[in-house]
Coordinates of C-alpha atoms in Angstrom, one line a residue:
M1 CA 0.0 0.0 0.0
S2 CA 1.4 3.4 -1.0
K3 CA 1.8 6.0 1.7
L4 CA -0.2 9.2 1.7
P5 CA 1.7 12.3 0.7
I6 CA 2.7 14.6 3.5
D7 CA 2.9 18.3 2.7
V8 CA 5.5 19.8 5.1
P9 CA 6.7 23.4 4.5
K10 CA 10.4 23.4 3.8
E11 CA 11.0 26.5 5.8
K12 CA 9.6 24.9 8.9
L13 CA 11.6 21.7 8.4
Q14 CA 14.8 23.8 8.0
Q15 CA 14.1 25.7 11.2
V16 CA 13.5 22.5 13.0
R17 CA 16.8 21.1 11.8
M18 CA 18.7 24.2 12.9
D19 CA 17.0 24.2 16.3
M20 CA 17.9 20.6 16.8
F21 CA 21.5 21.1 15.6
R22 CA 22.0 23.8 18.2
K23 CA 20.4 21.7 20.9
V24 CA 22.6 18.7 20.1
Q25 CA 25.7 20.9 20.4
R26 CA 24.6 22.0 23.9
E27 CA 23.7 18.6 25.3
K28 CA 26.2 16.2 26.8
R29 CA 26.8 12.7 25.5
A30 CA 25.0 11.3 28.5
K31 CA 21.8 12.9 27.3
K32 CA 21.8 11.5 23.8
R33 CA 18.6 9.6 24.4
I34 CA 16.8 12.7 25.6
V35 CA 18.0 14.6 22.5
S36 CA 16.7 11.9 20.2
V37 CA 13.2 12.1 21.8
S38 CA 13.3 15.9 21.5
I39 CA 14.1 15.6 17.8
A40 CA 11.1 13.3 17.3
F41 CA 9.0 15.7 19.3
L42 CA 9.8 18.8 17.2
F43 CA 9.7 16.8 13.9
C44 CA 6.1 15.8 14.8
L45 CA 5.4 19.3 15.7
S46 CA 6.3 20.4 12.2
F47 CA 3.8 17.8 10.9
L48 CA 1.1 19.1 13.2
F49 CA 1.4 22.7 12.1
S50 CA 1.9 21.9 8.4
I51 CA -0.7 22.7 5.7
R52 CA -2.1 19.1 5.9
V53 CA -2.5 16.9 8.9
S54 CA -3.5 13.5 7.6
P55 CA -5.2 10.9 9.9
T56 CA -2.2 8.7 9.4
I57 CA 0.2 11.3 10.7
A58 CA -2.2 12.2 13.5
S59 CA -2.4 8.7 14.8
H60 CA 1.4 8.7 15.3
V61 CA 1.6 12.2 16.8
A62 CA -1.2 11.4 19.1
K63 CA 1.1 9.0 20.9
I64 CA 3.4 11.8 21.9
P65 CA 2.7 13.3 25.4
G66 CA 1.0 16.7 25.0
F67 CA -0.4 16.2 21.5
Q68 CA -2.9 13.4 21.9
V69 CA -5.9 15.6 22.6
I70 CA -5.3 18.3 20.0
V71 CA -4.5 15.8 17.3
S72 CA -7.7 13.9 18.2
A73 CA -9.6 17.2 17.8
V74 CA -7.9 17.9 14.4
V75 CA -9.0 14.6 13.0
R76 CA -12.6 14.9 14.4
D77 CA -13.3 18.6 13.6
K78 CA -12.4 20.3 10.3
G79 CA -12.7 23.7 12.0
I80 CA -10.0 22.7 14.5
K81 CA -7.8 21.5 11.6
D82 CA -8.2 24.9 10.0
I83 CA -7.2 26.6 13.3
V84 CA -4.0 24.5 13.4
D85 CA -3.2 25.0 9.7
N86 CA -3.6 28.8 10.1
D87 CA -1.5 28.9 13.3
Y88 CA -4.4 30.2 15.4
F89 CA -3.8 27.5 18.1
E90 CA -1.9 29.2 20.9
E91 CA 0.7 27.3 22.8
I92 CA 0.9 27.9 26.6
N93 CA 2.9 25.0 28.1
V94 CA 2.6 26.0 31.8
T95 CA 2.9 23.4 34.5
Q96 CA 1.8 23.4 38.1
S97 CA 2.0 20.5 40.6
K98 CA 0.3 19.6 43.9
N99 CA 0.0 16.5 46.0
G100 CA 1.9 14.4 43.5
L101 CA -0.2 15.5 40.6
S102 CA 1.4 17.5 37.7
L103 CA -0.9 19.4 35.4
T104 CA 0.3 21.0 32.2
L105 CA -1.8 23.5 30.3
Q106 CA -0.6 22.8 26.8
G107 CA -2.5 25.4 24.8
A108 CA -5.7 27.3 24.1
I109 CA -8.0 28.4 21.3
A110 CA -9.8 31.6 22.0
D111 CA -12.4 33.6 20.1
N112 CA -15.6 35.5 20.8
S113 CA -17.7 32.3 20.8
G114 CA -15.6 30.2 23.2
L115 CA -12.4 29.3 24.8
V116 CA -10.9 25.8 24.7
L117 CA -8.1 24.7 27.0
Y118 CA -6.0 21.6 26.3
Y119 CA -4.2 20.0 29.2
D120 CA -2.3 16.9 30.3
A121 CA -2.1 15.5 33.8
D122 CA 0.6 13.1 35.2
A123 CA 0.9 11.7 38.7
S124 CA 3.2 9.9 41.0
F125 CA 0.3 7.7 42.0
D126 CA -2.3 5.6 40.1
I127 CA -4.7 8.0 38.5
S128 CA -7.3 5.5 37.2
E129 CA -9.5 6.8 40.1
L130 CA -8.7 10.5 39.6
H131 CA -11.7 12.5 38.6
L132 CA -12.0 16.1 37.3
E133 CA -15.0 17.5 39.3
G134 CA -15.0 20.9 37.6
V135 CA -12.9 23.8 36.2
Q136 CA -13.3 27.4 37.2
L137 CA -12.1 30.1 34.7
F138 CA -11.2 33.6 35.8
Q139 CA -10.6 36.6 33.6
G140 CA -8.4 38.7 35.9
D141 CA -10.3 38.5 39.2
K142 CA -13.7 37.9 37.7
E143 CA -15.0 34.4 37.4
I144 CA -16.5 33.6 34.0
E145 CA -20.0 32.1 34.6
G146 CA -21.5 29.1 33.0
G147 CA -18.7 26.6 33.5
G148 CA -17.0 24.5 30.9
S149 CA -17.7 21.1 29.5
F150 CA -15.1 18.4 29.9
T151 CA -14.6 14.7 29.3
G152 CA -14.3 12.4 32.3
N153 CA -11.6 9.9 32.8
Q154 CA -11.5 6.4 31.4
S155 CA -10.5 3.6 33.6
Y156 CA -7.0 2.4 33.9
Q157 CA -5.4 5.6 32.8
T158 CA -1.8 6.5 33.7
R159 CA -2.0 9.9 32.0
I160 CA -4.9 12.3 31.3
S161 CA -4.9 14.2 28.0
S162 CA -8.1 16.2 27.6
S163 CA -9.7 19.6 27.1
V164 CA -12.2 22.0 28.7
D165 CA -14.6 23.8 26.4
Y166 CA -16.2 27.1 27.4
S167 CA -19.0 28.1 25.0
F168 CA -20.3 31.7 25.3
S169 CA -23.9 32.5 24.6
E170 CA -23.0 36.1 23.9
P171 CA -19.8 37.4 22.2
F172 CA -17.1 37.4 24.8
A173 CA -15.1 40.6 25.4
Y174 CA -11.4 40.0 26.0
T175 CA -11.0 43.2 28.1
S176 CA -8.1 41.3 29.6
K177 CA -6.0 38.5 28.2
D178 CA -4.9 37.4 31.7
F179 CA -6.7 34.3 32.9
K180 CA -6.6 31.7 35.6
A181 CA -7.9 28.1 35.3
V182 CA -8.6 26.3 38.6
F183 CA -8.9 22.6 38.2
H184 CA -10.8 20.7 40.9
F185 CA -9.8 17.0 41.0
Y186 CA -10.8 14.2 43.4
E187 CA -9.1 11.0 44.2
K188 CA -10.4 8.5 46.8
D189 CA -7.1 8.3 48.7
K190 CA -5.8 11.8 48.1
G191 CA -9.1 13.6 48.5
N192 CA -9.6 17.0 46.8
I193 CA -6.7 18.3 44.8
E194 CA -7.0 21.9 43.5
I195 CA -4.5 23.2 41.0
S196 CA -4.5 26.8 39.7
I197 CA -2.8 27.7 36.5
P198 CA -2.5 31.4 35.5
F199 CA -1.9 32.1 31.8
S200 CA -2.0 34.9 29.4
L201 CA -3.1 34.9 25.7
Q202 CA -0.8 36.6 23.3
N203 CA -2.6 36.2 19.9
E204 CA -5.0 38.7 18.5
I205 CA -8.5 37.5 18.9
A206 CA -10.2 36.9 15.6
K207 CA -13.2 39.0 14.9
E208 CA -16.5 37.2 14.3
K209 CA -17.9 37.3 10.7
I210 CA -21.6 37.9 10.7
F211 CA -24.0 37.5 7.7
T212 CA -27.7 38.3 7.9
A213 CA -29.6 35.5 6.2
N214 CA -33.3 35.9 7.1
R215 CA -34.2 32.8 5.2
T216 CA -37.6 31.3 6.2
V217 CA -38.3 27.6 5.9
N218 CA -41.9 26.2 5.7
V219 CA -42.1 22.5 6.7
D220 CA -45.7 21.2 6.5
G221 CA -47.0 24.5 7.6
Q222 CA -44.5 25.0 10.5
K223 CA -42.1 27.8 9.9
F224 CA -38.7 28.8 11.2
T225 CA -36.2 31.4 10.0
I226 CA -32.5 31.3 9.8
T227 CA -31.8 34.9 10.8
K228 CA -28.0 35.0 11.0
I229 CA -24.9 33.0 10.1
R230 CA -22.1 33.8 12.5
R231 CA -18.6 32.4 11.9
S232 CA -15.7 32.4 14.3
P233 CA -12.6 30.1 14.3
L234 CA -14.1 27.6 16.8
R235 CA -17.6 27.3 15.4
M236 CA -20.2 28.3 12.8
A237 CA -23.4 29.4 14.4
L238 CA -26.9 29.4 12.8
D239 CA -29.3 31.7 14.7
I240 CA -32.9 30.4 14.3
E241 CA -36.3 31.8 15.2
L242 CA -39.5 29.9 15.4
D243 CA -42.8 31.3 14.0
E244 CA -45.2 32.1 16.9
A245 CA -48.1 31.0 14.8
N246 CA -46.8 27.4 14.5
T247 CA -49.3 24.8 15.7
M248 CA -46.6 22.3 16.5
Q249 CA -43.7 22.5 18.8
I250 CA -40.5 21.9 16.9
L251 CA -38.2 19.8 19.0
S252 CA -35.2 19.1 16.8
L253 CA -33.4 20.0 13.6
E254 CA -31.4 16.9 13.0
N255 CA -28.3 16.0 10.9
I256 CA -27.4 19.6 10.1
A257 CA -24.6 20.4 7.7
V258 CA -23.3 23.2 5.6
V259 CA -21.7 22.6 2.2
T260 CA -19.4 25.3 0.7
E261 CA -19.1 26.1 -3.0
N262 CA -16.2 23.6 -3.5
G263 CA -18.3 20.8 -2.0
E264 CA -16.6 20.8 1.5
R265 CA -19.0 19.7 4.2
R266 CA -19.1 21.1 7.7
E267 CA -21.3 19.2 10.2
E268 CA -22.2 19.5 13.9
G269 CA -19.0 19.6 16.0
V270 CA -21.1 18.0 18.8
K271 CA -24.7 17.1 18.8
N272 CA -26.8 20.1 19.6
G273 CA -29.8 18.2 20.9
M274 CA -29.5 18.9 24.6
F275 CA -28.7 22.6 24.1
I276 CA -31.7 23.1 21.8
G277 CA -34.0 21.3 24.3
R278 CA -33.2 23.8 26.9
N279 CA -33.7 26.9 24.7
I280 CA -36.1 26.1 21.9
R281 CA -39.3 27.0 23.8
D282 CA -38.0 30.6 24.0
G283 CA -38.6 30.7 20.3
K284 CA -34.9 31.4 19.5
F285 CA -32.0 29.0 19.5
T286 CA -28.6 28.5 17.9
L287 CA -27.1 25.5 16.1
N288 CA -23.3 25.2 16.2
L289 CA -21.4 23.5 13.4
Q290 CA -17.8 23.0 12.5
S291 CA -16.3 26.3 11.5
N292 CA -15.2 27.3 8.0
Y293 CA -13.9 30.7 9.3
F294 CA -10.7 30.6 7.3
H295 CA -12.5 29.9 4.0
D296 CA -14.5 32.6 2.2
S297 CA -17.1 31.6 -0.3
D298 CA -19.9 33.4 -2.2
S299 CA -22.7 31.0 -1.0
L300 CA -23.5 28.2 1.4
K301 CA -25.8 25.2 1.1
I302 CA -27.5 24.3 4.4
L303 CA -28.7 20.7 4.7
I304 CA -31.3 19.6 7.3
G305 CA -31.8 15.9 7.6
A306 CA -35.1 16.0 9.4
V307 CA -37.3 18.3 11.4
H308 CA -39.1 16.7 14.4
A309 CA -42.2 18.2 16.0
V310 CA -45.1 17.4 18.3
P311 CA -48.5 19.2 18.9
K312 CA -48.1 22.3 21.0
G313 CA -49.4 21.8 24.5
K314 CA -48.6 18.1 24.3
D315 CA -44.9 18.4 24.6
F316 CA -44.3 17.6 28.2
I317 CA -44.9 15.1 31.0
E318 CA -45.8 15.8 34.6
V319 CA -44.3 13.9 37.5
D320 CA -44.3 14.0 41.3
F321 CA -40.9 13.6 42.8
G322 CA -42.5 13.3 46.3
T323 CA -44.6 10.2 45.4
K324 CA -42.3 9.1 42.6
E325 CA -45.2 9.0 40.1
V326 CA -45.7 9.9 36.5
L327 CA -48.9 12.0 36.6
T328 CA -49.6 12.7 33.0
K329 CA -48.0 12.1 29.6
P330 CA -49.2 12.7 26.0
D331 CA -51.3 9.9 24.4
Y332 CA -48.8 9.5 21.5
L333 CA -45.8 9.0 23.9
D334 CA -45.0 5.3 23.8
W335 CA -42.0 5.4 26.2
D336 CA -41.7 3.5 29.5
I337 CA -41.2 6.2 32.1
S338 CA -40.4 5.9 35.8
V339 CA -39.4 8.3 38.6
A340 CA -36.7 7.4 41.1
Q341 CA -34.9 9.7 43.6
Q342 CA -34.3 13.0 41.6
G343 CA -34.2 11.3 38.2
V344 CA -36.7 10.4 35.4
S345 CA -35.8 7.2 33.5
V346 CA -37.0 6.6 29.9
A347 CA -36.9 3.4 27.8
A348 CA -37.6 4.4 24.2
K349 CA -37.8 1.9 21.3
K350 CA -35.0 2.5 18.8
W351 CA -35.9 4.3 15.6
D352 CA -32.5 4.0 13.9
D353 CA -29.0 2.8 14.7
R354 CA -28.1 5.5 17.3
S355 CA -26.7 4.3 20.6
R356 CA -27.6 7.0 23.1
H357 CA -29.9 10.0 23.4
S358 CA -31.2 12.6 25.8
F359 CA -35.0 13.0 26.0
L360 CA -35.9 15.1 29.0
N361 CA -33.6 17.8 30.3
S362 CA -35.7 20.9 30.8
A363 CA -38.2 21.3 33.6
V364 CA -40.2 23.7 35.8
K365 CA -41.5 23.3 39.3
A366 CA -45.2 23.7 40.3
D367 CA -44.6 27.4 41.0
G368 CA -43.2 28.0 37.5
T369 CA -39.6 28.4 38.5
T370 CA -36.9 26.4 36.8
L371 CA -36.0 22.9 38.1
E372 CA -32.3 22.7 37.4
Y373 CA -30.9 19.8 35.4
T374 CA -27.8 18.2 36.9
S375 CA -26.7 15.2 34.9
G376 CA -27.7 12.3 32.6
S377 CA -26.7 8.8 31.9
Y378 CA -27.4 6.9 28.7
S379 CA -27.2 3.3 27.4
D380 CA -28.9 1.0 24.9
D381 CA -29.5 -2.6 23.9
E382 CA -30.6 -4.1 20.6
Q383 CA -34.1 -2.7 20.9
Y384 CA -34.2 0.2 23.3
L385 CA -32.5 3.4 24.2
F386 CA -32.3 4.1 27.9
A387 CA -31.8 7.5 29.6
T388 CA -32.0 8.8 33.1
E389 CA -32.2 12.6 33.4
N390 CA -31.4 13.9 36.9
F391 CA -32.5 17.2 38.5
E392 CA -31.8 19.2 41.6
N393 CA -33.3 18.0 44.9
Y394 CA -37.1 18.7 44.9
D395 CA -40.0 16.7 46.3
G396 CA -42.9 18.4 44.6
K397 CA -44.7 18.2 41.2
A398 CA -42.8 19.2 38.0
K399 CA -43.5 19.7 34.3
I400 CA -40.7 18.1 32.3
Y401 CA -40.5 19.1 28.6
L402 CA -39.6 16.7 25.8
N403 CA -36.4 17.8 24.0
Y404 CA -36.7 14.9 21.5
Y405 CA -39.4 12.7 20.0
F406 CA -39.0 10.9 16.7
N407 CA -41.7 12.4 14.6
P408 CA -40.3 13.8 11.4
I409 CA -42.6 16.4 9.7
G410 CA -40.0 17.1 7.0
K411 CA -36.8 15.4 5.7
N412 CA -33.8 16.2 3.4
I413 CA -34.2 19.9 3.2
E414 CA -31.7 22.0 1.2
L415 CA -31.3 25.7 1.4
N416 CA -28.9 27.7 -0.9
I417 CA -27.9 31.0 0.8
P418 CA -25.8 33.6 -1.0
L419 CA -23.3 35.4 1.1
Q420 CA -23.2 38.6 -0.8

């Protein structure tokens, strides 16, 4: 099998060779092994920041400490690949240690829509039971509200390589580029371990590109309008408004993608379902896709795989957390639903080959105030999808809204939108 071509800029390779030559001259013979590892490190770095990063190269570079998580992101998300190709990824490489745990903040990607931190953690003890409980982010002395999403540990790890993703609902103002990330870990023997890493961003923050679309879509009499397309390095955002006259509650726009003039496809970086479920009843919501910020085109084609909706006023269930009962549910809802502790469990028959799904993550108490969602767990077998959605401690009645039900009212929708 022939190897894939690797496009590596000659200037970068030359610089790497010169840097390595100087380093070899400085090192003693006793450190030859360390030098050889450093050469491999910088050689792979040149691959990572070259014009092309192929999955083949990525699989090798991912094995090098400090690069696993960013290379994984490059392979998974074309927008992140563009960021790396255009040198927008900012290296930080700051390390702090505490209680035998060493944490290195490798780098960051920052724009008006979000801030992603990439980090590694090593320890002098077994970290298979080390868990990241949360990360606080401060700009100067002010904590940034909302928290970041992060991936939990997998069992039997000896090293953690992961990221923390802050997504901003409103364009973030970088009034200061001085930040501090406070990582809160827990380990059963060590207890709580808190590590603070101050860092400063040096790169200029890319300005968001905004296009007013105002394109209305009519699906079986139910209307929604794509009002704006906002592009930043981290994501492409589609701002959408629902028509107040709709007789059905739209729950989901599924399998969203944008295709550029040259046929390049940008899809959802992560599934938007949970986010939409919590905001769609306000009549306005945003879908986030992989970014094409660094590519300008005269038009975009928006693809919508399916639009799912249910009758208005029949888009929720009612439960009593005190008696652990399901009080009411719509006639069409064929799920098995039960209440236990502060969670609502669902068993829904599979409608396609998906393996997990969130169904109920937005709720209000009997007095109309919000019942806060806390967590969810998901699994499946050959016939059913299982989900347990957990809420804050509450022993009264609550209305819990459906954020998904398989009922397509329209499929395979294509919209051509000029960007002029």
